[in-house]
CSV table of C-alpha atoms in Angstrom, one decimal:
chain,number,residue,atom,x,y,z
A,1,UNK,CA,41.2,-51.9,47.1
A,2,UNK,CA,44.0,-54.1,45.9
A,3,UNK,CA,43.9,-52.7,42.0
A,4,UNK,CA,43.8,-48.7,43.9
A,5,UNK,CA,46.9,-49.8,46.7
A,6,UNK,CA,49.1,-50.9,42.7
A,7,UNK,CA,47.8,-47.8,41.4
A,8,UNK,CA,49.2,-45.8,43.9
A,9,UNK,CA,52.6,-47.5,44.3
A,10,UNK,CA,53.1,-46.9,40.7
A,11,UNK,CA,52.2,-43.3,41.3
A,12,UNK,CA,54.7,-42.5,43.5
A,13,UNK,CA,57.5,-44.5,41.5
A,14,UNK,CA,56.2,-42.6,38.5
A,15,UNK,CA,56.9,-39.3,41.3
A,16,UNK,CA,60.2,-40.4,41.7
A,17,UNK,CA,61.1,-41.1,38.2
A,18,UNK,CA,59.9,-37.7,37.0
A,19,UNK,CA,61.7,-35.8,40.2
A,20,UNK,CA,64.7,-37.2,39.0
A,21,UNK,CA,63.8,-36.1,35.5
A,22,UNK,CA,63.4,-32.4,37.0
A,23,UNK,CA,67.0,-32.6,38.7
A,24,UNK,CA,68.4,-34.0,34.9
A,25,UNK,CA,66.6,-31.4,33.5
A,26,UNK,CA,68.0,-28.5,36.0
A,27,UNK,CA,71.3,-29.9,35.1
A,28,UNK,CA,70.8,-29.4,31.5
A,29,UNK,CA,69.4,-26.3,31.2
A,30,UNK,CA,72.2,-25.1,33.4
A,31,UNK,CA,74.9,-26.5,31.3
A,32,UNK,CA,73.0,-24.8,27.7
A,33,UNK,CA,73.7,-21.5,30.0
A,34,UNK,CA,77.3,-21.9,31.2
A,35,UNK,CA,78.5,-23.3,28.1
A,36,UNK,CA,77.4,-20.0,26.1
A,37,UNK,CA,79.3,-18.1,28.6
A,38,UNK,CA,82.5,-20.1,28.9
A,39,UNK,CA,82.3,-19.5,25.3
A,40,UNK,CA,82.2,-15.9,25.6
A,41,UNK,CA,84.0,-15.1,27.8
A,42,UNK,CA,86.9,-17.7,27.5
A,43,UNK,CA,86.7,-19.1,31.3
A,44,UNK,CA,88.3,-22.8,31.1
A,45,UNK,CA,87.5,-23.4,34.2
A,46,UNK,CA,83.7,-23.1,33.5
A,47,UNK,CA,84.1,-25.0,30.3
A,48,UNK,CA,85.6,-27.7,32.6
A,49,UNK,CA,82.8,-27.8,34.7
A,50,UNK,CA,79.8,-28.0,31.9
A,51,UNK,CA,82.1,-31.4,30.8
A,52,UNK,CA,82.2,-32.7,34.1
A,53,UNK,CA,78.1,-32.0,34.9
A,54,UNK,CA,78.3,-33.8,31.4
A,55,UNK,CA,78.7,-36.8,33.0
A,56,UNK,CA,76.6,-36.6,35.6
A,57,UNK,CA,74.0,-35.9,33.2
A,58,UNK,CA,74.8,-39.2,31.6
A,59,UNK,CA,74.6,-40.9,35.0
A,60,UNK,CA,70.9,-39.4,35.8
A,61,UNK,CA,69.6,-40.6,32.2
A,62,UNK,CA,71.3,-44.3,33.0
A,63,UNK,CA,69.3,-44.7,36.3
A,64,UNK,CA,66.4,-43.3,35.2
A,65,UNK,CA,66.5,-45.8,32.2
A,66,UNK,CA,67.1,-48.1,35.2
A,67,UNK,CA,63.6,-47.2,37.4
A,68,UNK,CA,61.6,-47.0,34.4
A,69,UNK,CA,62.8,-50.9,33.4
A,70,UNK,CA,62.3,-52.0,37.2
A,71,UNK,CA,59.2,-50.1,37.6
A,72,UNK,CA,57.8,-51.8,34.3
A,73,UNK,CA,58.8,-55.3,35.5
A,74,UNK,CA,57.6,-54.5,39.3
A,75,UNK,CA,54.4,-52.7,38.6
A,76,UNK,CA,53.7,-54.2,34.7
A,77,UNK,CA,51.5,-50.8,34.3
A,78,UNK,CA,48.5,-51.2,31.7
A,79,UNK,CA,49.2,-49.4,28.2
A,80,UNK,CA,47.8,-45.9,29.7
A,81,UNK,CA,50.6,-46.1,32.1
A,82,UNK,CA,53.3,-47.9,29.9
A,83,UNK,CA,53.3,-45.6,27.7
A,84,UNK,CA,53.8,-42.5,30.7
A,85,UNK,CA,57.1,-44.8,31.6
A,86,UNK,CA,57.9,-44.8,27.7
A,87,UNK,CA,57.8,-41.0,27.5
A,88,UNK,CA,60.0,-40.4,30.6
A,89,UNK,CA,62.8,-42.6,28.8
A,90,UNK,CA,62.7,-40.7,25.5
A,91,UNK,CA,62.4,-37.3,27.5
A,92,UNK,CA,65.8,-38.7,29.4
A,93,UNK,CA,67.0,-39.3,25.9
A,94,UNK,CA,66.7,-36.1,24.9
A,95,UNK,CA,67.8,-34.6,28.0
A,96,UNK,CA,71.2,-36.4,27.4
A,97,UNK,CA,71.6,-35.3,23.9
A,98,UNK,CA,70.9,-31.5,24.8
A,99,UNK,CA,73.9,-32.2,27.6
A,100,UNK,CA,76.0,-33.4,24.9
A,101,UNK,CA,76.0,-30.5,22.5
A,102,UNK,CA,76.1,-28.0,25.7
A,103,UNK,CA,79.9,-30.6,25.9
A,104,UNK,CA,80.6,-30.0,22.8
A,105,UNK,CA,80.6,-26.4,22.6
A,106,UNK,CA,82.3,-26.1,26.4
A,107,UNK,CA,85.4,-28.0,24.3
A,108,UNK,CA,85.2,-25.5,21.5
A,109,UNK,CA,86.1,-22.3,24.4
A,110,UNK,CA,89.5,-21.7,23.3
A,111,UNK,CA,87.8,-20.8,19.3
A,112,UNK,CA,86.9,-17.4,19.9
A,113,UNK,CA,89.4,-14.6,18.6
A,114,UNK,CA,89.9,-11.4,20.1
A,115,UNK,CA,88.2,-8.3,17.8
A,116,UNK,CA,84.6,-7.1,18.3
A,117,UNK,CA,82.6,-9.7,14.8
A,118,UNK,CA,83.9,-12.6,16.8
A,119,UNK,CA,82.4,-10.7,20.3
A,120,UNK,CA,79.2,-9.4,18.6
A,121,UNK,CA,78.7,-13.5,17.5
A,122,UNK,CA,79.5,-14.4,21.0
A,123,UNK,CA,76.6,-12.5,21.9
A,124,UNK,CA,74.1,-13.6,19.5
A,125,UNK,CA,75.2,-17.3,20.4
A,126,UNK,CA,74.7,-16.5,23.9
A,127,UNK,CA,71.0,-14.8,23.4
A,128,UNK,CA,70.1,-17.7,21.1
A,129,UNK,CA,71.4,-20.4,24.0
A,130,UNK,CA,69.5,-18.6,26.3
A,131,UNK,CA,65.9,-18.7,24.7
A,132,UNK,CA,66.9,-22.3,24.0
A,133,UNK,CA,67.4,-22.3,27.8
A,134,UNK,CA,63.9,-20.8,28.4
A,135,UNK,CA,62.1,-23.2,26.0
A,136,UNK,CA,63.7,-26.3,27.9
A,137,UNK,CA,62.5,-24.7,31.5
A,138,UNK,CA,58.4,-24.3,29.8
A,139,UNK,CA,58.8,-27.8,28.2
A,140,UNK,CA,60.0,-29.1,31.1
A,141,UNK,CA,56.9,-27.3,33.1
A,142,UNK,CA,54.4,-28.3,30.1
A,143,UNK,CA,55.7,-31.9,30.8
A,144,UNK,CA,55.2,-31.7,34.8
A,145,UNK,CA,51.6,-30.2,34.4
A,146,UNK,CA,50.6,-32.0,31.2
A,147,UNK,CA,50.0,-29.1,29.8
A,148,UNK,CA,49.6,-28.9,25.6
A,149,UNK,CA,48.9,-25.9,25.3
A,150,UNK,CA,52.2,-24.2,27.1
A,151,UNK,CA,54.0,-27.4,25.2
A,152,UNK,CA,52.6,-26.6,21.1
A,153,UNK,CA,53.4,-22.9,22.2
A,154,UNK,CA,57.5,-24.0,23.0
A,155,UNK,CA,57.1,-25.9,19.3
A,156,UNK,CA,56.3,-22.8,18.3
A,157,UNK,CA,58.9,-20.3,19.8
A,158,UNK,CA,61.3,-22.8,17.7
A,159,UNK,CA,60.6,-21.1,14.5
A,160,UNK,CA,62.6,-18.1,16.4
A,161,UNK,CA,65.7,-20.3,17.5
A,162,UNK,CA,65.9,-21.4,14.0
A,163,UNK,CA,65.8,-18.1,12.7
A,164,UNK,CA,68.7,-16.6,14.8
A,165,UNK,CA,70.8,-19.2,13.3
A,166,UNK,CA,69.9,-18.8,10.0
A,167,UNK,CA,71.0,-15.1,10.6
A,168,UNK,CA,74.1,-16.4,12.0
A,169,UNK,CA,74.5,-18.5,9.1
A,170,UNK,CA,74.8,-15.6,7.0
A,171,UNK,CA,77.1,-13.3,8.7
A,172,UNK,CA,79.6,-15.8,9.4
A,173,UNK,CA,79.5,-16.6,5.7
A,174,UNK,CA,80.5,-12.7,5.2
A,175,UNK,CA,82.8,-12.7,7.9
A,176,UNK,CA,84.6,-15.1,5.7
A,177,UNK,CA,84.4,-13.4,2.6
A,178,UNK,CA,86.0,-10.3,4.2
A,179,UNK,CA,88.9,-11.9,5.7
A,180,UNK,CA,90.5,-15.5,5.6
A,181,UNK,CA,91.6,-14.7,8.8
A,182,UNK,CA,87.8,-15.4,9.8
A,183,UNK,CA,87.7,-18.4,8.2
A,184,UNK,CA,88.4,-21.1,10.7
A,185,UNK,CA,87.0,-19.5,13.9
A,186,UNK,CA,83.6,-19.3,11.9
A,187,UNK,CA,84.0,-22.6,11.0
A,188,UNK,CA,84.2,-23.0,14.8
A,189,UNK,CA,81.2,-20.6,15.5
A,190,UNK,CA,78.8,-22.0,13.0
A,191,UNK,CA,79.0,-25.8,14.3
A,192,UNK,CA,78.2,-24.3,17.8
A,193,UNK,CA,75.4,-22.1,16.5
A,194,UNK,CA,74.3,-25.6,14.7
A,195,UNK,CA,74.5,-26.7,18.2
A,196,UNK,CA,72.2,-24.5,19.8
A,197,UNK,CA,69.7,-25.0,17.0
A,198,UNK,CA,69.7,-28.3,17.0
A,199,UNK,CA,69.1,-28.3,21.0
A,200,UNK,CA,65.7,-26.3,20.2
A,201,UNK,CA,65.3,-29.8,17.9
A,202,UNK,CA,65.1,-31.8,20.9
A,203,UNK,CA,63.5,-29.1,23.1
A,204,UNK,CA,60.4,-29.6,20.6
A,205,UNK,CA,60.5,-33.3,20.8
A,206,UNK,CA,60.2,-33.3,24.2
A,207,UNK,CA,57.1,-31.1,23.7
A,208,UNK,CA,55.7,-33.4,21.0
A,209,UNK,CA,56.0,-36.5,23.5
A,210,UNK,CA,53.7,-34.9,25.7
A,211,UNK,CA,51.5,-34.5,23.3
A,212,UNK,CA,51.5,-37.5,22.0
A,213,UNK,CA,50.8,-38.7,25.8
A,214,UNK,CA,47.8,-36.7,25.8
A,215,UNK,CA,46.2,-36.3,23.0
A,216,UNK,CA,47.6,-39.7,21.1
A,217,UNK,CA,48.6,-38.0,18.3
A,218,UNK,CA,52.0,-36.6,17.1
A,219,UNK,CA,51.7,-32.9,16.3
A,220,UNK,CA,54.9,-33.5,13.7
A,221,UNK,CA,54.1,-32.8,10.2
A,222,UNK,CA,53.1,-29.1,11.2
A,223,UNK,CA,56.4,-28.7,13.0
A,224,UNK,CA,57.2,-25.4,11.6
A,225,UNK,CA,61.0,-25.8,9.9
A,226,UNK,CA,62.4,-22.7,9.4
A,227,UNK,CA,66.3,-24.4,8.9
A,228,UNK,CA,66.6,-22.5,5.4
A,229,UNK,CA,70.3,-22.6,4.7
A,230,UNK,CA,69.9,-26.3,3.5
A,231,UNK,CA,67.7,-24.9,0.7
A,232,UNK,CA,69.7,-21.6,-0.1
A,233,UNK,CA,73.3,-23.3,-0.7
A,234,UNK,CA,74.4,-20.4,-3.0
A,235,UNK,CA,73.1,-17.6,-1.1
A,236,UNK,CA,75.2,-15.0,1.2
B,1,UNK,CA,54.8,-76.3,30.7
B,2,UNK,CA,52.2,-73.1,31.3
B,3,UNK,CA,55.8,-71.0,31.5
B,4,UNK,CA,57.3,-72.0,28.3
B,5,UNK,CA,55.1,-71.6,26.6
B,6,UNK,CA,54.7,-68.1,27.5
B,7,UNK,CA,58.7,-68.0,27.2
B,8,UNK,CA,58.0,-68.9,23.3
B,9,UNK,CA,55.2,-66.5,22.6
B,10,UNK,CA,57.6,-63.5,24.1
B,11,UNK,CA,61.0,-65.2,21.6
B,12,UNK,CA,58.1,-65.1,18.4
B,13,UNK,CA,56.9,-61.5,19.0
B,14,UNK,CA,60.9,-60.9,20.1
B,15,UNK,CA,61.6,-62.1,16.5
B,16,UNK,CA,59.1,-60.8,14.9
B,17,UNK,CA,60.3,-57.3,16.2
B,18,UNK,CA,64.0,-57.9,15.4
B,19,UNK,CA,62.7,-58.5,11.6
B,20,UNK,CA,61.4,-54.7,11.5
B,21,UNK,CA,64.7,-54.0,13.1
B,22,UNK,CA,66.8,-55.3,10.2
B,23,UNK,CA,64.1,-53.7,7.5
B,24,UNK,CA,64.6,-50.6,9.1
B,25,UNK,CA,68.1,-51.2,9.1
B,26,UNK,CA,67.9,-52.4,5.3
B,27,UNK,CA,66.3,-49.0,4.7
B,28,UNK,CA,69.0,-47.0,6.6
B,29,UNK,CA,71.9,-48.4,4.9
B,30,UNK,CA,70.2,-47.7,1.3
B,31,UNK,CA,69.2,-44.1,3.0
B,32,UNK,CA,73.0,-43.7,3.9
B,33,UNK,CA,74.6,-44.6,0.4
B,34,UNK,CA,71.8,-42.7,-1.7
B,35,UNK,CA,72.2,-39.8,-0.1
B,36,UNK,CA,75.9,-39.7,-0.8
B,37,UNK,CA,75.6,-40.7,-4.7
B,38,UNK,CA,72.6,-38.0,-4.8
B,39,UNK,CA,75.2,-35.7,-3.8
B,40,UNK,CA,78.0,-36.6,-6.2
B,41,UNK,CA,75.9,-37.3,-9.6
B,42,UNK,CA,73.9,-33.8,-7.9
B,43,UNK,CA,70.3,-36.3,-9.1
B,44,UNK,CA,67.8,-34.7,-7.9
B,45,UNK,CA,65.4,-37.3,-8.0
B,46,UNK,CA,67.5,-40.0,-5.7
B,47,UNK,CA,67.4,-37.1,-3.2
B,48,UNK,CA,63.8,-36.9,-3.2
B,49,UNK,CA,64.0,-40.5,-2.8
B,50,UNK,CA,65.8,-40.4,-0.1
B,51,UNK,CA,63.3,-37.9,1.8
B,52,UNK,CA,60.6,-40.4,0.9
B,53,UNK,CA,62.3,-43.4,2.7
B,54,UNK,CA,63.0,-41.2,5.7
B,55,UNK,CA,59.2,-41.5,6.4
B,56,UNK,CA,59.2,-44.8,6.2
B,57,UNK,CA,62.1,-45.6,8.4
B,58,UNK,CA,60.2,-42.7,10.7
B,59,UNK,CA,56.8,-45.2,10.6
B,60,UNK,CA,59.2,-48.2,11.3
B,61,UNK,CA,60.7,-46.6,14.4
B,62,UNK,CA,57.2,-45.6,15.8
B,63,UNK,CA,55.9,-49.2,14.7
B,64,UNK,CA,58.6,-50.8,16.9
B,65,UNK,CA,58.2,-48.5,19.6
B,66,UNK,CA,54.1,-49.7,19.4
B,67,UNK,CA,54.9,-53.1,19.3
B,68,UNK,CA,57.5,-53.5,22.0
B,69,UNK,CA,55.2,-51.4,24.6
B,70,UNK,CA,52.6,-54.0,23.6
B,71,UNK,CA,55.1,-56.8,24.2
B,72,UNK,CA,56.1,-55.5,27.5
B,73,UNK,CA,52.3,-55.1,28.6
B,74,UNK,CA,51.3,-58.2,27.3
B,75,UNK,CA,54.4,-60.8,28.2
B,76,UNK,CA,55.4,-58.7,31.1
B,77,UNK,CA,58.9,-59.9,30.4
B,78,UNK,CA,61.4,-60.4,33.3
B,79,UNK,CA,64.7,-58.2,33.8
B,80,UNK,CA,67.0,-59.6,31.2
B,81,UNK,CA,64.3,-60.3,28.5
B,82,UNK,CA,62.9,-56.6,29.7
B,83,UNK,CA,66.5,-55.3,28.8
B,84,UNK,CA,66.5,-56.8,25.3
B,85,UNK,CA,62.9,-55.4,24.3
B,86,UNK,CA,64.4,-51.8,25.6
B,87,UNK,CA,67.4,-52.1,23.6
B,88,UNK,CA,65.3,-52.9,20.6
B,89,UNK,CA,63.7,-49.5,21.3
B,90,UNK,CA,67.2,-47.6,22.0
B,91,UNK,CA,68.5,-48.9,18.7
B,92,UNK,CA,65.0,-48.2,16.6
B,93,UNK,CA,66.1,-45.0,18.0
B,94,UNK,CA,69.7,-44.7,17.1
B,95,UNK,CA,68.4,-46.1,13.4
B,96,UNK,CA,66.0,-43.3,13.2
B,97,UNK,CA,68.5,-40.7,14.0
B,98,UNK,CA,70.4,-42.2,11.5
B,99,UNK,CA,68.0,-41.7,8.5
B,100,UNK,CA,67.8,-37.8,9.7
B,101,UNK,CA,71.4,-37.1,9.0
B,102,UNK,CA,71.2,-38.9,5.4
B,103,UNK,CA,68.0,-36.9,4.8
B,104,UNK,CA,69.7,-33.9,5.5
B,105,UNK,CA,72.4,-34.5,3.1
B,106,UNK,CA,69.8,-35.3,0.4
B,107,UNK,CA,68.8,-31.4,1.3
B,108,UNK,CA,71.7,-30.1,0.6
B,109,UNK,CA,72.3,-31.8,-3.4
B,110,UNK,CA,72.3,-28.7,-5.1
B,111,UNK,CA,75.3,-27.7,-3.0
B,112,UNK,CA,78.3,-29.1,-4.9
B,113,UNK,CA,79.9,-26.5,-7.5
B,114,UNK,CA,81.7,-27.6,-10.8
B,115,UNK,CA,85.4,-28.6,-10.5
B,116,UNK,CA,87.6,-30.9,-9.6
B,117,UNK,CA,88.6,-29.8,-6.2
B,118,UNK,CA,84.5,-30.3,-5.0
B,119,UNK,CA,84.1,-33.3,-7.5
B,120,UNK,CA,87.3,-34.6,-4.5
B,121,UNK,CA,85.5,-33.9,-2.2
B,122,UNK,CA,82.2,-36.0,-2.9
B,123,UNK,CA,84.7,-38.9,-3.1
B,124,UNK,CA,85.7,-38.5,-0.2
B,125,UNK,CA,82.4,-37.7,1.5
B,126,UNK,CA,81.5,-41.1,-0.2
B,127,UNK,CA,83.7,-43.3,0.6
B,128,UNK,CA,83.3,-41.8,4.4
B,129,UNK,CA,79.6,-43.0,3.6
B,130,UNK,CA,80.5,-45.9,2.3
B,131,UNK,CA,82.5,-46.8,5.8
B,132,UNK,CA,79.9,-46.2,8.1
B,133,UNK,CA,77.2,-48.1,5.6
B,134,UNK,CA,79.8,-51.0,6.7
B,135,UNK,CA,79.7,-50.3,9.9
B,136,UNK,CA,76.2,-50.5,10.3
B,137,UNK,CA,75.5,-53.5,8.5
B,138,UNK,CA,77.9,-55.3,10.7
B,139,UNK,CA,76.3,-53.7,14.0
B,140,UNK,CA,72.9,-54.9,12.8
B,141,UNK,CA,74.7,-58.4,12.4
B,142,UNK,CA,76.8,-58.6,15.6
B,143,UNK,CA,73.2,-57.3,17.2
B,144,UNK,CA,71.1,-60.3,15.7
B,145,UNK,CA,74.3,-62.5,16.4
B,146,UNK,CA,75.0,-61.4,19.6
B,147,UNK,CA,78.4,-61.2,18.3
B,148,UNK,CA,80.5,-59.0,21.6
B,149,UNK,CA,83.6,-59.4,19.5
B,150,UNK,CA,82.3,-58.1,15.8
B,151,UNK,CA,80.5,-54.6,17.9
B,152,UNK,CA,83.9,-53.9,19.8
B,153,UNK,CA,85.6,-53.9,16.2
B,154,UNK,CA,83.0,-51.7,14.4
B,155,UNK,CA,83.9,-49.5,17.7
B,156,UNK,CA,87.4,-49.6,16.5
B,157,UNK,CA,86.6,-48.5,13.0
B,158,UNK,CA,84.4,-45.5,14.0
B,159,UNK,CA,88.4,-44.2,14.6
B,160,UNK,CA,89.0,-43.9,11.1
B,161,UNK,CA,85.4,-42.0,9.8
B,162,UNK,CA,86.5,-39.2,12.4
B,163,UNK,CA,90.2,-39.3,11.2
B,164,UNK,CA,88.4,-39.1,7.5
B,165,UNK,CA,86.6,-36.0,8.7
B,166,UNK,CA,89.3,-34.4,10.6
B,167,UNK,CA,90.9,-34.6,7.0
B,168,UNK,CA,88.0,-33.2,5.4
B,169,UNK,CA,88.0,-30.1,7.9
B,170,UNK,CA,91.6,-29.3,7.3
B,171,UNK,CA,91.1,-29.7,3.4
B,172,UNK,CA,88.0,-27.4,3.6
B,173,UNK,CA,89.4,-25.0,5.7
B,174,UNK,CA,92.2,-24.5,3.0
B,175,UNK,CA,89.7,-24.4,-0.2
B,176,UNK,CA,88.2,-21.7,1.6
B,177,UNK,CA,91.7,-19.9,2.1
B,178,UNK,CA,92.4,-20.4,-1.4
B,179,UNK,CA,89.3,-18.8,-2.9
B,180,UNK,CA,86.2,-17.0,-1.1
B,181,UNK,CA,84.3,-18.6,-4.1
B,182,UNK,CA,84.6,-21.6,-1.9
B,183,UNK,CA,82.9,-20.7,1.5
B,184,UNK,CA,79.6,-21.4,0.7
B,185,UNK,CA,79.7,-24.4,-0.6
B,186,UNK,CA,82.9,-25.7,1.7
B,187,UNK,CA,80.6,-24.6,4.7
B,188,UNK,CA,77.7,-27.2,3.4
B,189,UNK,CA,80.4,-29.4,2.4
B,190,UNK,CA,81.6,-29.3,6.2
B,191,UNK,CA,78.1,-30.1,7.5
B,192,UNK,CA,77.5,-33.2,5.4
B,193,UNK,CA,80.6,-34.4,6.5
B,194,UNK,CA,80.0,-33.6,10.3
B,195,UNK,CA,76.6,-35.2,9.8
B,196,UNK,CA,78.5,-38.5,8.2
B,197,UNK,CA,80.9,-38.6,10.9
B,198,UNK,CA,77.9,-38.1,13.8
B,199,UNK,CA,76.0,-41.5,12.0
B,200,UNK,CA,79.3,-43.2,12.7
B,201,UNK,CA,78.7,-42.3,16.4
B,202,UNK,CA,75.0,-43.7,16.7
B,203,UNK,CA,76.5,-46.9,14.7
B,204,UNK,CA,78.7,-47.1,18.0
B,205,UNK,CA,75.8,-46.5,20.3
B,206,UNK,CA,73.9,-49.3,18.6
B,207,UNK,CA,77.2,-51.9,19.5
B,208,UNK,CA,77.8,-49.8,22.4
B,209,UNK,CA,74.1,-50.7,23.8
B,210,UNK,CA,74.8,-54.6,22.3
B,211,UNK,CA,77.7,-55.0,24.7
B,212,UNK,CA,76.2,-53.8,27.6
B,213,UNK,CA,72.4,-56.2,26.7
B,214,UNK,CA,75.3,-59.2,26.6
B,215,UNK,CA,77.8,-57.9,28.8
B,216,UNK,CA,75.9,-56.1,31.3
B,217,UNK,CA,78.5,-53.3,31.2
B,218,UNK,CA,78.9,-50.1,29.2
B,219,UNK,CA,82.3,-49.5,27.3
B,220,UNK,CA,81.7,-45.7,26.8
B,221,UNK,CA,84.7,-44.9,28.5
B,222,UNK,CA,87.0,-46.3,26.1
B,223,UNK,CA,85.2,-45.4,23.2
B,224,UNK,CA,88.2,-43.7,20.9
B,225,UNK,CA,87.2,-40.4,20.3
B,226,UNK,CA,89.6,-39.0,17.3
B,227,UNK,CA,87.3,-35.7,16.2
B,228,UNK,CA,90.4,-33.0,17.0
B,229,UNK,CA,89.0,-30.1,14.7
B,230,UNK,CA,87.5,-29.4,18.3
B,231,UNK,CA,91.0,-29.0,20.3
B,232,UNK,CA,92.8,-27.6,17.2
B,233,UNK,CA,90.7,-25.0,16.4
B,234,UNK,CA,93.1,-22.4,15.1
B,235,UNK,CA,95.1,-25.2,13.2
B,236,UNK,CA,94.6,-25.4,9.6
């Protein structure tokens, strides 16, 4: 009776933890969305706001850093349990880190000029952002309902992120090429499409530390990488 | 006599995991400089060295990780001693990240073109590397020291690898301008220098995250934060 009355009192701490993961991670996938728009449509104000949620962001990860240290020292949960606690901090982590590049492309508002390229990119960024967006919400779900299955096909849906920038990659590289005039707001638009992409990095590690916390394995050398601009330096 | 000696076994296994610490560190600073010369002597081969090591640091990180859940489940370590095995994990973490940016560079060693002006530019990018390979090494040291004084300084110095890259920008930005031969490779240019500048910033975490484990309080707030490109954006 005693072992069950611990087992459950670390249940419903773990159910606190993870709702407070769910509010972080509302917050987040929020702040992917409004950033892509403040950048598109030049609104400061909303800009303002994704850097103020910023911090709140930051505050959510620091207490849940917080429970999950108290509830290991309170409830010392056996290494089935330990390593649930783990999970939720590195999921925090990559919460946070998500947040921050939402940030740093709400400071990057002011980049866009006026013409229909820079428009047209606004609107890939924003489509790209967005299926970010909806990969965070299934990983986030996966996570909640341990489900792999929804979780290996988020890993998956990467490849597309990945590929959208790699197409971006290349036409601001034209852009460029055409006019000098192009040159620094690309400059501007390729570190926030970098941005996005690497968000869909740490949408698939979240994915890959639930499976890791069900199967026990780490599904990472099949990670498909479809990055390609690394190899293809001299390429337009 | 029963509680110190349980004290002790948690300061050897403590010990033992702040040893992988500074081999992981060892293998980060190497990762951090090699990637760098790869680039400017454009050798192959120390680039695919470089890859190699990052899954070893990788193994290191998840070996740490292993072994301080095992600590915790085993010693059951009270708050502050908790806080110091989580820190462990935060800056295995931060080290790990690390590694990722110098492999990335170590992709991109076939970027460089002949000439002077990129031949500039991989001094530069080195010496930038060079900085933060300081920086680190005295993080790792003030972190085995406990040394609140020698962290707040490499704090200080991450100043200068952002006013190096803000440099950088500004001096890519007008290669490009000069010649459209220069995009592509300026672009990849840009991104090894943006990753250079982001290892400066998980150098910080790792003294940020020793101040607060002696200090109990976070300085993020005064953190200097000199990257401008992102408020000057039509500036060149």
């Amino acid at each position: 009776m005693e072992e069950q009355h611990i087992a459950s009192a670390f249940d419903r701490d773990l159910e606190a933890i993870q709702a407070r993961i769910m509010k972080m991670g509302g917050l987040v996938e929020a702040a992917i969305m409004e950033s892509a728009r403040a950048l598109e449509t030049r609104d400061e104000e909303l800009a303002q706001k994704v850097r103020a949620d910023d911090k709140a962001i930051d505050g959510l990860e620091e207490l849940i850093n917080e429970e999950a240290a108290r509830v290991i020292a309170i409830r010392a949960p056996a290494a089935v349990d330990l390593r649930v606690v783990l999970s939720v901090m590195k999921i925090a982590g990559n919460l946070e880190r998500i947040g921050d590049y939402a940030k740093n492309i709400a400071k990057r508002t002011g980049v866009l000029i006026q013409g229909h390229d820079a428009l047209d990119s606004a609107a890939a960024l924003r489509r790209m952002a967005r299926e970010v967006e909806l990969m965070l919400k299934d990983a986030l779900d996966a996570y909640i309902q341990r489900d792999v299955e929804l979780a290996g096909d988020v890993i998956t849906r990467d490849r597309d992120v990945d590929q959208m920038y790699n197409a971006l990659f290349r036409e601001f590289l034209t852009h460029m090429m055409e006019d000098p005039r192009n040159i620094t707001p690309c400059m501007h638009l390729h570190f926030i499409a970098k941005n996005i992409e690497r968000m869909g990095d740490h949408v698939t590690s979240i994915c890959e530390e639930l499976i890791y916390l069900v199967t026990g394995s780490r599904p990472e050398d099949d990670r498909p990488k479809a990055d390609t601009t690394s190899t293809t330096p001299q390429e337009v």
